[in-house]
């Protein structure tokens, strides 16, 4: 199994794959979020056996969830990091900025997407981090408590573009 | 006339002893001895909040050896009188630092070490960073990113000078 065979196998699953050998970019884009688990299972089958990072990107119209998977067990895939991306809808647009409360309206609920922890157990803590930073609700994750931030920031999703906060609300003691 | 100064004590011996003790606490030979003792037993609590802790460890280890200044890192907060805020503190960590500070017995001092503890450093605009002066009464600031162990040694020397300068308040007067 090398990178080109990986590309053809994943394209058969219906994903949009771009591979640039020179820049070592391997990108798997899945348009339909409900198919993400199926593509991930295929990737696990092909030898990508662990997740190295889970993150999100906040675009104006969508949030993309990105799992970076890599391989320990297949020698020919050494050094390759495969980005598995899927867009999720942001729901209603944010409200106008309110200078009185210094926020963009009330906190918005987390956005649902399938958790890949049952495919790759190494995504457990990484998905918890992406959950508290971007407000992505990983359905099927066994334990979605906040992991790094203090409880003050839960529900505010600090790494989203519309994040604001009032420092005077926070107290040390 | 403060603390019975200039009075001739007669009669009630217990009262006289108490008053003269309060009087002597503010006076030269006693305060000088106490200041000397405190100066050479500045024990910082071993609480590593961030990356400046590596420089802190280097300062306490044989090459720079701050123990010759009486600077001996200690495990539990109950035996210490100095806390060094080593670099950046998040909101979560600041609450821990404050709790450790509250457990230390008085008199106690605070050194803010590194740019992050002073004004945030490279994280000055971050939502999750709180600077040391917002939650602790800081005595000495040590600039640098990170400060070298010599800089921390200089900070400790400055703190010793400060303790000596303010030695008349070193022994708390008895509450009546």
Tab-separated table of C-alpha atoms in Angstrom, chain A residues 19-139:
chain	number	residue	atom	x	y	z
A	19	UNK	CA	-2.358	14.289	-3.167
A	20	UNK	CA	0.757	16.371	-3.742
A	21	UNK	CA	3.831	14.208	-3.379
A	22	UNK	CA	6.258	17.113	-3.349
A	23	UNK	CA	4.546	19.059	-0.588
A	24	UNK	CA	3.471	15.880	1.213
A	25	UNK	CA	-0.147	17.027	1.260
A	26	UNK	CA	-2.758	14.294	1.384
A	27	UNK	CA	-6.235	15.691	1.735
A	28	UNK	CA	-9.480	13.696	1.944
A	29	UNK	CA	-12.595	15.836	1.711
A	30	UNK	CA	-15.959	14.253	2.527
A	31	UNK	CA	-18.847	16.517	1.539
A	32	UNK	CA	-21.511	14.566	3.425
A	33	UNK	CA	-20.812	14.457	7.202
A	34	UNK	CA	-22.947	11.339	7.667
A	35	UNK	CA	-20.483	9.330	5.562
A	36	UNK	CA	-17.458	10.315	7.646
A	37	UNK	CA	-17.402	7.186	9.791
A	38	UNK	CA	-17.504	4.916	6.746
A	39	UNK	CA	-14.516	6.693	5.153
A	40	UNK	CA	-12.626	6.569	8.465
A	41	UNK	CA	-13.222	2.811	8.760
A	42	UNK	CA	-11.806	2.386	5.263
A	43	UNK	CA	-8.742	4.450	6.195
A	44	UNK	CA	-8.189	2.291	9.288
A	45	UNK	CA	-8.478	-0.815	7.125
A	46	UNK	CA	-5.848	0.554	4.729
A	47	UNK	CA	-3.309	1.025	7.523
A	48	UNK	CA	-3.837	4.539	8.902
A	49	UNK	CA	-4.028	3.332	12.487
A	50	UNK	CA	-3.985	6.459	14.667
A	51	UNK	CA	-5.080	10.086	14.846
A	52	UNK	CA	-2.441	12.739	15.527
A	53	UNK	CA	-4.673	15.782	15.832
A	54	UNK	CA	-8.307	16.819	15.700
A	55	UNK	CA	-9.136	20.436	15.020
A	56	UNK	CA	-11.600	22.739	13.319
A	57	UNK	CA	-11.525	25.674	10.929
A	58	UNK	CA	-14.094	28.452	11.210
A	59	UNK	CA	-15.176	29.621	7.736
A	60	UNK	CA	-17.866	32.284	7.216
A	61	UNK	CA	-20.487	29.744	6.136
A	62	UNK	CA	-19.355	26.488	7.735
A	63	UNK	CA	-17.059	24.865	10.255
A	64	UNK	CA	-14.751	22.180	8.977
A	65	UNK	CA	-13.725	19.373	11.296
A	66	UNK	CA	-10.306	17.918	10.471
A	67	UNK	CA	-8.876	14.643	11.709
A	68	UNK	CA	-5.196	14.077	10.877
A	69	UNK	CA	-4.503	10.354	10.643
A	70	UNK	CA	-1.159	8.639	10.286
A	71	UNK	CA	0.330	5.160	10.282
A	72	UNK	CA	2.671	3.209	12.523
A	73	UNK	CA	2.100	-0.228	11.058
A	74	UNK	CA	2.589	0.265	7.274
A	75	UNK	CA	6.178	1.126	6.373
A	76	UNK	CA	5.408	2.563	2.908
A	77	UNK	CA	3.068	5.167	4.480
A	78	UNK	CA	5.773	6.449	6.810
A	79	UNK	CA	5.753	10.221	7.236
A	80	UNK	CA	2.389	10.645	5.539
A	81	UNK	CA	-0.274	12.608	7.429
A	82	UNK	CA	-3.734	12.301	5.941
A	83	UNK	CA	-6.205	15.104	6.614
A	84	UNK	CA	-9.801	13.909	6.744
A	85	UNK	CA	-12.089	16.935	6.416
A	86	UNK	CA	-15.822	17.375	6.584
A	87	UNK	CA	-17.916	20.587	6.636
A	88	UNK	CA	-20.718	21.063	9.157
A	89	UNK	CA	-23.343	23.757	8.950
A	90	UNK	CA	-23.069	26.669	11.390
A	91	UNK	CA	-26.791	27.000	11.863
A	92	UNK	CA	-28.347	30.483	12.113
A	93	UNK	CA	-25.980	33.420	11.452
A	94	UNK	CA	-24.567	35.232	14.431
A	95	UNK	CA	-26.376	38.242	15.832
A	96	UNK	CA	-25.088	41.800	15.529
A	97	UNK	CA	-22.573	42.901	18.113
A	98	UNK	CA	-24.213	44.239	21.267
A	99	UNK	CA	-21.908	46.782	22.981
A	100	UNK	CA	-23.941	46.581	26.200
A	101	UNK	CA	-23.305	42.888	26.832
A	102	UNK	CA	-20.106	42.894	24.697
A	103	UNK	CA	-21.190	39.688	22.970
A	104	UNK	CA	-22.823	38.493	19.791
A	105	UNK	CA	-25.977	37.348	21.521
A	106	UNK	CA	-26.328	34.261	23.706
A	107	UNK	CA	-23.953	31.322	23.402
A	108	UNK	CA	-24.855	28.960	20.589
A	109	UNK	CA	-25.262	25.211	21.102
A	110	UNK	CA	-22.498	22.876	19.866
A	111	UNK	CA	-22.774	21.545	16.315
A	112	UNK	CA	-23.251	17.783	15.923
A	113	UNK	CA	-20.930	15.521	13.951
A	114	UNK	CA	-20.154	11.816	14.300
A	115	UNK	CA	-17.376	10.930	16.710
A	116	UNK	CA	-14.580	8.752	15.338
A	117	UNK	CA	-13.456	7.458	18.742
A	118	UNK	CA	-14.780	3.963	18.031
A	119	UNK	CA	-12.671	3.874	14.854
A	120	UNK	CA	-9.537	5.508	16.310
A	121	UNK	CA	-9.379	5.411	20.140
A	122	UNK	CA	-6.483	7.925	20.071
A	123	UNK	CA	-9.022	10.609	19.117
A	124	UNK	CA	-10.590	10.528	22.629
A	125	UNK	CA	-8.744	13.480	24.213
A	126	UNK	CA	-8.263	15.315	20.909
A	127	UNK	CA	-11.997	15.396	20.260
A	128	UNK	CA	-12.591	16.665	23.786
A	129	UNK	CA	-10.249	19.568	23.051
A	130	UNK	CA	-11.877	20.349	19.700
A	131	UNK	CA	-15.247	20.237	21.469
A	132	UNK	CA	-14.413	22.932	24.016
A	133	UNK	CA	-12.457	25.119	21.576
A	134	UNK	CA	-14.819	25.079	18.579
A	135	UNK	CA	-18.121	23.870	19.983
A	136	UNK	CA	-18.335	20.704	17.934
A	137	UNK	CA	-20.509	18.027	19.508
A	138	UNK	CA	-18.997	14.649	18.724
A	139	UNK	CA	-21.966	12.280	18.842
